Amino acid sequence: MAVESPALTQLRRGALEHCVLALLEGGERYGYDLVAELSEAGLLASEGTIYPLLSRLRRDDLVATTWRESASGPARRYYALTVKGTDALEAFRDAWGQFSTSVQQILHPKGTS
Amino acid sequence: MAVESPALTQLRRGALEHCVLALLEGGERYGYDLVAELSEAGLLASEGTIYPLLSRLRRDDLVATTWRESASGPARRYYALTVKGTDALEAFRDAWGQFSTSVQQILHPKGTS
DNA sequence: GGTCGATACCTTGTACCGCAAGGTATCGAG
DNA sequence: CTCGATACCTTGCGGTACAAGGTATCGACC
């Protein structure tokens, strides 16, 4: 595994939350499942991060949840986007575009005269 | 001006520090000057953010500083990249590339089957 | 029917960093 | 000599990722 630079930990802030919303756009997901995908993408370092985050999303009415039993294993809590969540995601896509462009330009300036 | 979403505040974390290093790659800069450029780029909301950040960079030997008098106005503290700072910047460019790619892919998935 | 690993949920304590507000000092203009 | 711009810095607050640890369910195996 690559050595986790502390800078990455800071980068994940703010982005992680909306990445969860983006994943939910493709359909309902449950927490443990999200952990696996986000960890693989390098956007999540610990399971302990996601549950408080999901609680916040629920508190703010960006997602709605339903318990559902699993064919094998304990029951799961599924998360689905609300209308408010969809709006927040769309707003974030804009913000992310502007932000990442700004960072990109500062990191790799064109006119180096 | 666009409404400042709180998500942006979190996004700036981690990126801001290395954006400062990137700006210094083009030559010495002083704090008040950096504030102007980073604010314009939307990467900084308050002057109060930059000085503790610069202190950290100095503490960690990523930058070196020299006081210099100004033709008009108070003296300025100029910041310059150290070798260690240059290395950190290069490492961050890699990390940023991977990170922003991951976020981009989750935000805008290709196979929407 | 008892144990064990995997699955799946959640909580607590810590550290870190951006932000707003406020403070100090220097310089030129009126 | 006051006032605005420049230029530096500090303090208190809030939000969030992380590590570590905790609880419960299920299937498999003995």
PDB file of C-alpha atoms (C1' of nucleotides) in Angstrom:
ATOM      1  CA  MET A   1       0.000   0.000   0.000  1.00  0.00           C
ATOM      2  CA  ALA A   2       1.088   3.542  -0.619  1.00  0.00           C
ATOM      3  CA  VAL A   3       2.048   5.538   2.429  1.00  0.00           C
ATOM      4  CA  GLU A   4      -0.886   7.686   3.455  1.00  0.00           C
ATOM      5  CA  SER A   5       0.234  11.265   3.379  1.00  0.00           C
ATOM      6  CA  PRO A   6      -1.464  13.445   5.960  1.00  0.00           C
ATOM      7  CA  ALA A   7      -2.371  15.878   3.202  1.00  0.00           C
ATOM      8  CA  LEU A   8      -4.782  13.320   1.803  1.00  0.00           C
ATOM      9  CA  THR A   9      -6.703  13.222   5.061  1.00  0.00           C
ATOM     10  CA  GLN A  10      -7.351  16.920   4.731  1.00  0.00           C
ATOM     11  CA  LEU A  11      -8.246  16.683   1.075  1.00  0.00           C
ATOM     12  CA  ARG A  12     -11.004  14.217   1.748  1.00  0.00           C
ATOM     13  CA  ARG A  13     -12.808  16.730   3.883  1.00  0.00           C
ATOM     14  CA  GLY A  14     -15.876  18.093   2.255  1.00  0.00           C
ATOM     15  CA  ALA A  15     -15.505  15.969  -0.832  1.00  0.00           C
ATOM     16  CA  LEU A  16     -16.335  12.722   0.894  1.00  0.00           C
ATOM     17  CA  GLU A  17     -19.794  13.796   1.925  1.00  0.00           C
ATOM     18  CA  HIS A  18     -20.864  14.659  -1.586  1.00  0.00           C
ATOM     19  CA  CYS A  19     -19.212  11.610  -3.067  1.00  0.00           C
ATOM     20  CA  VAL A  20     -21.578   9.589  -0.920  1.00  0.00           C
ATOM     21  CA  LEU A  21     -24.497  11.522  -2.372  1.00  0.00           C
ATOM     22  CA  ALA A  22     -23.155  10.863  -5.858  1.00  0.00           C
ATOM     23  CA  LEU A  23     -22.971   7.136  -5.210  1.00  0.00           C
ATOM     24  CA  LEU A  24     -26.555   7.156  -3.986  1.00  0.00           C
ATOM     25  CA  GLU A  25     -27.639   8.710  -7.244  1.00  0.00           C
ATOM     26  CA  GLY A  26     -27.136   5.285  -8.802  1.00  0.00           C
ATOM     27  CA  GLY A  27     -29.593   3.717  -6.378  1.00  0.00           C
ATOM     28  CA  GLU A  28     -29.922   2.757  -2.739  1.00  0.00           C
ATOM     29  CA  ARG A  29     -26.797   1.688  -0.884  1.00  0.00           C
ATOM     30  CA  TYR A  30     -25.996   0.606   2.652  1.00  0.00           C
ATOM     31  CA  GLY A  31     -23.162   1.808   4.836  1.00  0.00           C
ATOM     32  CA  TYR A  32     -20.839  -1.135   4.802  1.00  0.00           C
ATOM     33  CA  ASP A  33     -21.100  -1.255   1.046  1.00  0.00           C
ATOM     34  CA  LEU A  34     -20.197   2.425   0.719  1.00  0.00           C
ATOM     35  CA  VAL A  35     -17.186   1.870   2.957  1.00  0.00           C
ATOM     36  CA  ALA A  36     -15.840  -0.736   0.571  1.00  0.00           C
ATOM     37  CA  GLU A  37     -16.218   1.388  -2.540  1.00  0.00           C
ATOM     38  CA  LEU A  38     -14.921   4.612  -1.045  1.00  0.00           C
ATOM     39  CA  SER A  39     -11.958   2.865   0.546  1.00  0.00           C
ATOM     40  CA  GLU A  40     -11.006   1.368  -2.779  1.00  0.00           C
ATOM     41  CA  ALA A  41     -11.215   4.795  -4.386  1.00  0.00           C
ATOM     42  CA  GLY A  42      -8.842   6.152  -1.760  1.00  0.00           C
ATOM     43  CA  LEU A  43     -11.450   8.531  -0.391  1.00  0.00           C
ATOM     44  CA  LEU A  44     -11.935   6.865   2.976  1.00  0.00           C
ATOM     45  CA  ALA A  45      -9.417   5.582   5.510  1.00  0.00           C
ATOM     46  CA  SER A  46     -11.589   4.288   8.293  1.00  0.00           C
ATOM     47  CA  GLU A  47     -15.060   2.844   8.738  1.00  0.00           C
ATOM     48  CA  GLY A  48     -15.523   5.136  11.705  1.00  0.00           C
ATOM     49  CA  THR A  49     -15.783   8.114   9.375  1.00  0.00           C
ATOM     50  CA  ILE A  50     -18.800   7.095   7.393  1.00  0.00           C
ATOM     51  CA  TYR A  51     -21.416   6.541  10.064  1.00  0.00           C
ATOM     52  CA  PRO A  52     -21.299   9.967  11.644  1.00  0.00           C
ATOM     53  CA  LEU A  53     -21.320  11.354   8.112  1.00  0.00           C
ATOM     54  CA  LEU A  54     -24.410   9.362   7.184  1.00  0.00           C
ATOM     55  CA  SER A  55     -26.086  10.524  10.387  1.00  0.00           C
ATOM     56  CA  ARG A  56     -25.437  14.111   9.378  1.00  0.00           C
ATOM     57  CA  LEU A  57     -26.903  13.523   5.940  1.00  0.00           C
ATOM     58  CA  ARG A  58     -29.990  12.061   7.516  1.00  0.00           C
ATOM     59  CA  ARG A  59     -30.250  14.853  10.060  1.00  0.00           C
ATOM     60  CA  ASP A  60     -30.123  17.397   7.234  1.00  0.00           C
ATOM     61  CA  ASP A  61     -32.704  15.522   5.167  1.00  0.00           C
ATOM     62  CA  LEU A  62     -30.353  14.880   2.289  1.00  0.00           C
ATOM     63  CA  VAL A  63     -31.002  11.161   2.505  1.00  0.00           C
ATOM     64  CA  ALA A  64     -33.811   8.902   3.715  1.00  0.00           C
ATOM     65  CA  THR A  65     -33.243   5.462   5.223  1.00  0.00           C
ATOM     66  CA  THR A  66     -35.005   2.127   5.432  1.00  0.00           C
ATOM     67  CA  TRP A  67     -34.032  -1.020   7.295  1.00  0.00           C
ATOM     68  CA  ARG A  68     -34.031  -4.144   5.227  1.00  0.00           C
ATOM     69  CA  GLU A  69     -33.092  -7.686   6.131  1.00  0.00           C
ATOM     70  CA  SER A  70     -30.293  -9.421   4.344  1.00  0.00           C
ATOM     71  CA  ALA A  71     -30.416 -12.913   2.861  1.00  0.00           C
ATOM     72  CA  SER A  72     -27.268 -13.688   4.830  1.00  0.00           C
ATOM     73  CA  GLY A  73     -25.975 -11.571   7.680  1.00  0.00           C
ATOM     74  CA  PRO A  74     -27.389  -8.817   9.850  1.00  0.00           C
ATOM     75  CA  ALA A  75     -29.982  -6.338   8.650  1.00  0.00           C
ATOM     76  CA  ARG A  76     -28.830  -3.317   6.682  1.00  0.00           C
ATOM     77  CA  ARG A  77     -29.829   0.305   6.687  1.00  0.00           C
ATOM     78  CA  TYR A  78     -30.273   1.513   3.138  1.00  0.00           C
ATOM     79  CA  TYR A  79     -29.782   5.149   2.191  1.00  0.00           C
ATOM     80  CA  ALA A  80     -31.573   6.904  -0.648  1.00  0.00           C
ATOM     81  CA  LEU A  81     -31.248  10.448  -1.993  1.00  0.00           C
ATOM     82  CA  THR A  82     -33.995  12.913  -1.189  1.00  0.00           C
ATOM     83  CA  VAL A  83     -34.902  15.830  -3.420  1.00  0.00           C
ATOM     84  CA  LYS A  84     -32.898  18.062  -1.134  1.00  0.00           C
ATOM     85  CA  GLY A  85     -29.957  15.707  -1.430  1.00  0.00           C
ATOM     86  CA  THR A  86     -30.156  15.747  -5.205  1.00  0.00           C
ATOM     87  CA  ASP A  87     -30.115  19.527  -5.183  1.00  0.00           C
ATOM     88  CA  ALA A  88     -27.128  19.602  -2.826  1.00  0.00           C
ATOM     89  CA  LEU A  89     -25.270  17.194  -5.074  1.00  0.00           C
ATOM     90  CA  GLU A  90     -25.890  19.315  -8.113  1.00  0.00           C
ATOM     91  CA  ALA A  91     -24.712  22.435  -6.295  1.00  0.00           C
ATOM     92  CA  PHE A  92     -21.593  20.617  -5.211  1.00  0.00           C
ATOM     93  CA  ARG A  93     -20.754  19.507  -8.720  1.00  0.00           C
ATOM     94  CA  ASP A  94     -20.604  23.178  -9.643  1.00  0.00           C
ATOM     95  CA  ALA A  95     -18.531  24.086  -6.618  1.00  0.00           C
ATOM     96  CA  TRP A  96     -16.171  21.184  -7.189  1.00  0.00           C
ATOM     97  CA  GLY A  97     -15.649  22.145 -10.815  1.00  0.00           C
ATOM     98  CA  GLN A  98     -14.649  25.675  -9.913  1.00  0.00           C
ATOM     99  CA  PHE A  99     -12.558  24.598  -6.985  1.00  0.00           C
ATOM    100  CA  SER A 100     -10.598  21.870  -8.743  1.00  0.00           C
ATOM    101  CA  THR A 101      -9.982  24.154 -11.698  1.00  0.00           C
ATOM    102  CA  SER A 102      -8.543  26.809  -9.415  1.00  0.00           C
ATOM    103  CA  VAL A 103      -6.272  24.337  -7.677  1.00  0.00           C
ATOM    104  CA  GLN A 104      -5.193  22.843 -10.987  1.00  0.00           C
ATOM    105  CA  GLN A 105      -4.258  26.238 -12.351  1.00  0.00           C
ATOM    106  CA  ILE A 106      -2.212  27.141  -9.315  1.00  0.00           C
ATOM    107  CA  LEU A 107      -0.520  23.760  -9.197  1.00  0.00           C
ATOM    108  CA  HIS A 108       0.257  23.774 -12.925  1.00  0.00           C
ATOM    109  CA  PRO A 109       0.409  27.369 -14.128  1.00  0.00           C
ATOM    110  CA  LYS A 110       0.431  27.852 -17.873  1.00  0.00           C
ATOM    111  CA  GLY A 111       2.126  31.149 -18.595  1.00  0.00           C
ATOM    112  CA  THR A 112       5.430  30.657 -16.778  1.00  0.00           C
ATOM    113  CA  SER A 113       6.930  33.806 -18.218  1.00  0.00           C
TER     114      SER A 113
ATOM    115  CA  MET B   1     -20.483  37.106  -5.592  1.00  0.00           C
ATOM    116  CA  ALA B   2     -21.609  33.546  -5.340  1.00  0.00           C
ATOM    117  CA  VAL B   3     -22.984  32.397  -2.010  1.00  0.00           C
ATOM    118  CA  GLU B   4     -20.256  30.691  -0.030  1.00  0.00           C
ATOM    119  CA  SER B   5     -21.341  27.130   0.527  1.00  0.00           C
ATOM    120  CA  PRO B   6     -19.985  25.568   3.697  1.00  0.00           C
ATOM    121  CA  ALA B   7     -18.747  22.643   1.637  1.00  0.00           C
ATOM    122  CA  LEU B   8     -16.167  24.929   0.094  1.00  0.00           C
ATOM    123  CA  THR B   9     -14.711  25.719   3.488  1.00  0.00           C
ATOM    124  CA  GLN B  10     -13.913  22.069   3.996  1.00  0.00           C
ATOM    125  CA  LEU B  11     -12.664  21.595   0.464  1.00  0.00           C
ATOM    126  CA  ARG B  12     -10.024  24.219   0.920  1.00  0.00           C
ATOM    127  CA  ARG B  13      -8.441  22.249   3.712  1.00  0.00           C
ATOM    128  CA  GLY B  14      -5.284  20.567   2.654  1.00  0.00           C
ATOM    129  CA  ALA B  15      -5.275  22.114  -0.785  1.00  0.00           C
ATOM    130  CA  LEU B  16      -4.652  25.626   0.438  1.00  0.00           C
ATOM    131  CA  GLU B  17      -1.373  24.834   2.104  1.00  0.00           C
ATOM    132  CA  HIS B  18       0.129  23.348  -1.015  1.00  0.00           C
ATOM    133  CA  CYS B  19      -1.278  26.037  -3.247  1.00  0.00           C
ATOM    134  CA  VAL B  20       0.794  28.475  -1.232  1.00  0.00           C
ATOM    135  CA  LEU B  21       3.857  26.361  -1.907  1.00  0.00           C
ATOM    136  CA  ALA B  22       3.008  26.311  -5.601  1.00  0.00           C
ATOM    137  CA  LEU B  23       2.746  30.101  -5.684  1.00  0.00           C
ATOM    138  CA  LEU B  24       6.142  30.378  -4.025  1.00  0.00           C
ATOM    139  CA  GLU B  25       7.634  28.253  -6.770  1.00  0.00           C
ATOM    140  CA  GLY B  26       7.374  31.314  -8.984  1.00  0.00           C
ATOM    141  CA  GLY B  27       9.504  33.355  -6.610  1.00  0.00           C
ATOM    142  CA  GLU B  28       9.362  34.986  -3.196  1.00  0.00           C
ATOM    143  CA  ARG B  29       6.030  36.331  -2.003  1.00  0.00           C
ATOM    144  CA  TYR B  30       4.768  38.052   1.123  1.00  0.00           C
ATOM    145  CA  GLY B  31       1.654  37.242   3.095  1.00  0.00           C
ATOM    146  CA  TYR B  32      -0.631  40.096   2.183  1.00  0.00           C
ATOM    147  CA  ASP B  33       0.148  39.481  -1.463  1.00  0.00           C
ATOM    148  CA  LEU B  34      -0.742  35.795  -1.183  1.00  0.00           C
ATOM    149  CA  VAL B  35      -4.012  36.724   0.478  1.00  0.00           C
ATOM    150  CA  ALA B  36      -5.003  38.801  -2.533  1.00  0.00           C
ATOM    151  CA  GLU B  37      -4.226  36.124  -5.091  1.00  0.00           C
ATOM    152  CA  LEU B  38      -5.744  33.222  -3.184  1.00  0.00           C
ATOM    153  CA  SER B  39      -8.879  35.191  -2.374  1.00  0.00           C
ATOM    154  CA  GLU B  40      -9.358  36.014  -6.014  1.00  0.00           C
ATOM    155  CA  ALA B  41      -8.961  32.348  -6.884  1.00  0.00           C
ATOM    156  CA  GLY B  42     -11.689  31.475  -4.381  1.00  0.00           C
ATOM    157  CA  LEU B  43      -9.325  29.428  -2.258  1.00  0.00           C
ATOM    158  CA  LEU B  44      -9.266  31.725   0.745  1.00  0.00           C
ATOM    159  CA  ALA B  45     -12.067  33.438   2.647  1.00  0.00           C
ATOM    160  CA  SER B  46     -10.251  35.283   5.384  1.00  0.00           C
ATOM    161  CA  GLU B  47      -6.878  36.845   5.996  1.00  0.00           C
ATOM    162  CA  GLY B  48      -6.846  35.166   9.382  1.00  0.00           C
ATOM    163  CA  THR B  49      -6.296  31.817   7.709  1.00  0.00           C
ATOM    164  CA  ILE B  50      -3.035  32.499   6.000  1.00  0.00           C
ATOM    165  CA  TYR B  51      -0.785  33.582   8.840  1.00  0.00           C
ATOM    166  CA  PRO B  52      -1.148  30.511  11.020  1.00  0.00           C
ATOM    167  CA  LEU B  53      -0.679  28.473   7.851  1.00  0.00           C
ATOM    168  CA  LEU B  54       2.526  30.300   6.975  1.00  0.00           C
ATOM    169  CA  SER B  55       3.753  29.802  10.524  1.00  0.00           C
ATOM    170  CA  ARG B  56       3.242  26.080  10.165  1.00  0.00           C
ATOM    171  CA  LEU B  57       5.123  26.000   6.898  1.00  0.00           C
ATOM    172  CA  ARG B  58       7.986  27.798   8.533  1.00  0.00           C
ATOM    173  CA  ARG B  59       7.895  25.546  11.593  1.00  0.00           C
ATOM    174  CA  ASP B  60       8.118  22.502   9.316  1.00  0.00           C
ATOM    175  CA  ASP B  61      10.951  23.988   7.273  1.00  0.00           C
ATOM    176  CA  LEU B  62       8.989  24.033   4.046  1.00  0.00           C
ATOM    177  CA  VAL B  63       9.650  27.748   3.638  1.00  0.00           C
ATOM    178  CA  ALA B  64      12.285  30.235   4.768  1.00  0.00           C
ATOM    179  CA  THR B  65      11.561  33.873   5.503  1.00  0.00           C
ATOM    180  CA  THR B  66      13.301  37.215   5.308  1.00  0.00           C
ATOM    181  CA  TRP B  67      12.125  40.646   6.395  1.00  0.00           C
ATOM    182  CA  ARG B  68      12.410  43.338   3.787  1.00  0.00           C
ATOM    183  CA  GLU B  69      11.382  46.984   3.852  1.00  0.00           C
ATOM    184  CA  SER B  70       8.853  48.287   1.398  1.00  0.00           C
ATOM    185  CA  ALA B  71       9.159  51.414  -0.718  1.00  0.00           C
ATOM    186  CA  SER B  72       5.780  52.486   0.622  1.00  0.00           C
ATOM    187  CA  GLY B  73       4.143  50.969   3.656  1.00  0.00           C
ATOM    188  CA  PRO B  74       5.230  48.708   6.485  1.00  0.00           C
ATOM    189  CA  ALA B  75       7.941  46.072   6.168  1.00  0.00           C
ATOM    190  CA  ARG B  76       7.055  42.718   4.687  1.00  0.00           C
ATOM    191  CA  ARG B  77       8.028  39.188   5.504  1.00  0.00           C
ATOM    192  CA  TYR B  78       8.935  37.326   2.347  1.00  0.00           C
ATOM    193  CA  TYR B  79       8.544  33.572   2.050  1.00  0.00           C
ATOM    194  CA  ALA B  80      10.684  31.322  -0.157  1.00  0.00           C
ATOM    195  CA  LEU B  81      10.507  27.597  -0.849  1.00  0.00           C
ATOM    196  CA  THR B  82      13.109  25.357   0.771  1.00  0.00           C
ATOM    197  CA  VAL B  83      14.270  22.077  -0.743  1.00  0.00           C
ATOM    198  CA  LYS B  84      11.965  20.284   1.645  1.00  0.00           C
ATOM    199  CA  GLY B  85       9.110  22.504   0.513  1.00  0.00           C
ATOM    200  CA  THR B  86       9.805  21.763  -3.108  1.00  0.00           C
ATOM    201  CA  ASP B  87       9.723  18.040  -2.401  1.00  0.00           C
ATOM    202  CA  ALA B  88       6.463  18.361  -0.496  1.00  0.00           C
ATOM    203  CA  LEU B  89       4.934  20.271  -3.377  1.00  0.00           C
ATOM    204  CA  GLU B  90       5.930  17.634  -5.874  1.00  0.00           C
ATOM    205  CA  ALA B  91       4.513  14.873  -3.674  1.00  0.00           C
ATOM    206  CA  PHE B  92       1.287  16.814  -3.375  1.00  0.00           C
ATOM    207  CA  ARG B  93       0.905  17.243  -7.115  1.00  0.00           C
ATOM    208  CA  ASP B  94       0.841  13.463  -7.360  1.00  0.00           C
ATOM    209  CA  ALA B  95      -1.617  13.088  -4.508  1.00  0.00           C
ATOM    210  CA  TRP B  96      -3.854  15.791  -5.915  1.00  0.00           C
ATOM    211  CA  GLY B  97      -3.908  14.178  -9.341  1.00  0.00           C
ATOM    212  CA  GLN B  98      -5.070  10.866  -7.941  1.00  0.00           C
ATOM    213  CA  PHE B  99      -7.516  12.438  -5.544  1.00  0.00           C
ATOM    214  CA  SER B 100      -9.188  14.764  -8.001  1.00  0.00           C
ATOM    215  CA  THR B 101      -9.461  11.960 -10.534  1.00  0.00           C
ATOM    216  CA  SER B 102     -11.216   9.769  -7.996  1.00  0.00           C
ATOM    217  CA  VAL B 103     -13.662  12.499  -7.061  1.00  0.00           C
ATOM    218  CA  GLN B 104     -14.300  13.344 -10.692  1.00  0.00           C
ATOM    219  CA  GLN B 105     -15.101   9.733 -11.511  1.00  0.00           C
ATOM    220  CA  ILE B 106     -17.525   9.400  -8.644  1.00  0.00           C
ATOM    221  CA  LEU B 107     -19.164  12.727  -9.377  1.00  0.00           C
ATOM    222  CA  HIS B 108     -19.457  12.032 -13.100  1.00  0.00           C
ATOM    223  CA  PRO B 109     -19.508   8.266 -13.632  1.00  0.00           C
ATOM    224  CA  LYS B 110     -19.066   7.122 -17.213  1.00  0.00           C
ATOM    225  CA  GLY B 111     -20.923   3.834 -17.508  1.00  0.00           C
ATOM    226  CA  THR B 112     -24.394   4.937 -16.482  1.00  0.00           C
ATOM    227  CA  SER B 113     -25.957   1.660 -17.528  1.00  0.00           C
TER     228      SER B 113
ATOM    229  C1'  DG C   1     -25.279 -26.038  21.267  1.00  0.00           C
ATOM    230  C1'  DG C   2     -20.990 -23.491  21.492  1.00  0.00           C
ATOM    231  C1'  DT C   3     -17.384 -21.054  19.188  1.00  0.00           C
ATOM    232  C1'  DC C   4     -15.486 -18.375  15.506  1.00  0.00           C
ATOM    233  C1'  DG C   5     -15.032 -15.264  11.558  1.00  0.00           C
ATOM    234  C1'  DA C   6     -17.425 -12.257   8.550  1.00  0.00           C
ATOM    235  C1'  DT C   7     -20.834  -8.951   8.097  1.00  0.00           C
ATOM    236  C1'  DA C   8     -22.990  -4.738   9.633  1.00  0.00           C
ATOM    237  C1'  DC C   9     -24.097  -1.155  12.552  1.00  0.00           C
ATOM    238  C1'  DC C  10     -22.578   2.653  15.803  1.00  0.00           C
ATOM    239  C1'  DT C  11     -19.908   5.724  19.554  1.00  0.00           C
ATOM    240  C1'  DT C  12     -16.116   8.133  21.719  1.00  0.00           C
ATOM    241  C1'  DG C  13     -11.929  10.934  22.003  1.00  0.00           C
ATOM    242  C1'  DT C  14      -8.400  13.306  19.553  1.00  0.00           C
ATOM    243  C1'  DA C  15      -6.258  16.331  16.267  1.00  0.00           C
ATOM    244  C1'  DC C  16      -6.365  19.470  12.854  1.00  0.00           C
ATOM    245  C1'  DC C  17      -7.534  23.565  10.083  1.00  0.00           C
ATOM    246  C1'  DG C  18     -10.403  27.316   7.962  1.00  0.00           C
ATOM    247  C1'  DC C  19     -12.972  31.308   9.472  1.00  0.00           C
ATOM    248  C1'  DA C  20     -14.543  35.664  11.660  1.00  0.00           C
ATOM    249  C1'  DA C  21     -13.338  39.157  14.561  1.00  0.00           C
ATOM    250  C1'  DG C  22     -10.211  41.871  16.569  1.00  0.00           C
ATOM    251  C1'  DG C  23      -5.535  43.812  17.566  1.00  0.00           C
ATOM    252  C1'  DT C  24      -0.928  46.341  16.490  1.00  0.00           C
ATOM    253  C1'  DA C  25       2.221  49.036  13.698  1.00  0.00           C
ATOM    254  C1'  DT C  26       3.870  51.661   9.586  1.00  0.00           C
ATOM    255  C1'  DC C  27       3.417  54.818   5.830  1.00  0.00           C
ATOM    256  C1'  DG C  28       1.552  58.645   2.699  1.00  0.00           C
ATOM    257  C1'  DA C  29      -2.065  62.111   1.973  1.00  0.00           C
ATOM    258  C1'  DG C  30      -4.839  65.801   3.432  1.00  0.00           C
TER     259       DG C  30
ATOM    260  C1'  DC D   1      -2.166  64.797  13.319  1.00  0.00           C
ATOM    261  C1'  DT D   2      -5.673  62.220  11.922  1.00  0.00           C
ATOM    262  C1'  DC D   3      -7.266  58.921   8.561  1.00  0.00           C
ATOM    263  C1'  DG D   4      -7.209  55.091   5.246  1.00  0.00           C
ATOM    264  C1'  DA D   5      -4.467  51.613   3.197  1.00  0.00           C
ATOM    265  C1'  DT D   6      -1.024  48.353   3.882  1.00  0.00           C
ATOM    266  C1'  DA D   7       0.893  44.569   6.474  1.00  0.00           C
ATOM    267  C1'  DC D   8       1.570  41.688  10.183  1.00  0.00           C
ATOM    268  C1'  DC D   9      -0.461  38.540  13.838  1.00  0.00           C
ATOM    269  C1'  DT D  10      -3.708  36.169  17.666  1.00  0.00           C
ATOM    270  C1'  DT D  11      -7.871  34.165  19.730  1.00  0.00           C
ATOM    271  C1'  DG D  12     -12.165  31.413  20.024  1.00  0.00           C
ATOM    272  C1'  DC D  13     -15.146  28.618  17.488  1.00  0.00           C
ATOM    273  C1'  DG D  14     -16.973  25.011  14.632  1.00  0.00           C
ATOM    274  C1'  DG D  15     -16.741  21.202  11.682  1.00  0.00           C
ATOM    275  C1'  DT D  16     -14.828  16.693  10.156  1.00  0.00           C
ATOM    276  C1'  DA D  17     -11.567  12.621   9.302  1.00  0.00           C
ATOM    277  C1'  DC D  18      -9.424   9.177  11.979  1.00  0.00           C
ATOM    278  C1'  DA D  19      -8.308   5.279  15.205  1.00  0.00           C
ATOM    279  C1'  DA D  20      -9.967   2.366  18.499  1.00  0.00           C
ATOM    280  C1'  DG D  21     -13.380   0.030  20.489  1.00  0.00           C
ATOM    281  C1'  DG D  22     -18.175  -1.784  21.136  1.00  0.00           C
ATOM    282  C1'  DT D  23     -22.632  -4.515  19.901  1.00  0.00           C
ATOM    283  C1'  DA D  24     -25.377  -7.759  17.310  1.00  0.00           C
ATOM    284  C1'  DT D  25     -26.512 -11.104  13.637  1.00  0.00           C
ATOM    285  C1'  DC D  26     -25.630 -14.930  10.644  1.00  0.00           C
ATOM    286  C1'  DG D  27     -23.432 -19.274   8.647  1.00  0.00           C
ATOM    287  C1'  DA D  28     -20.096 -22.805   9.247  1.00  0.00           C
ATOM    288  C1'  DC D  29     -17.841 -26.032  11.749  1.00  0.00           C
ATOM    289  C1'  DC D  30     -16.982 -29.122  15.542  1.00  0.00           C
TER     290       DC D  30
END
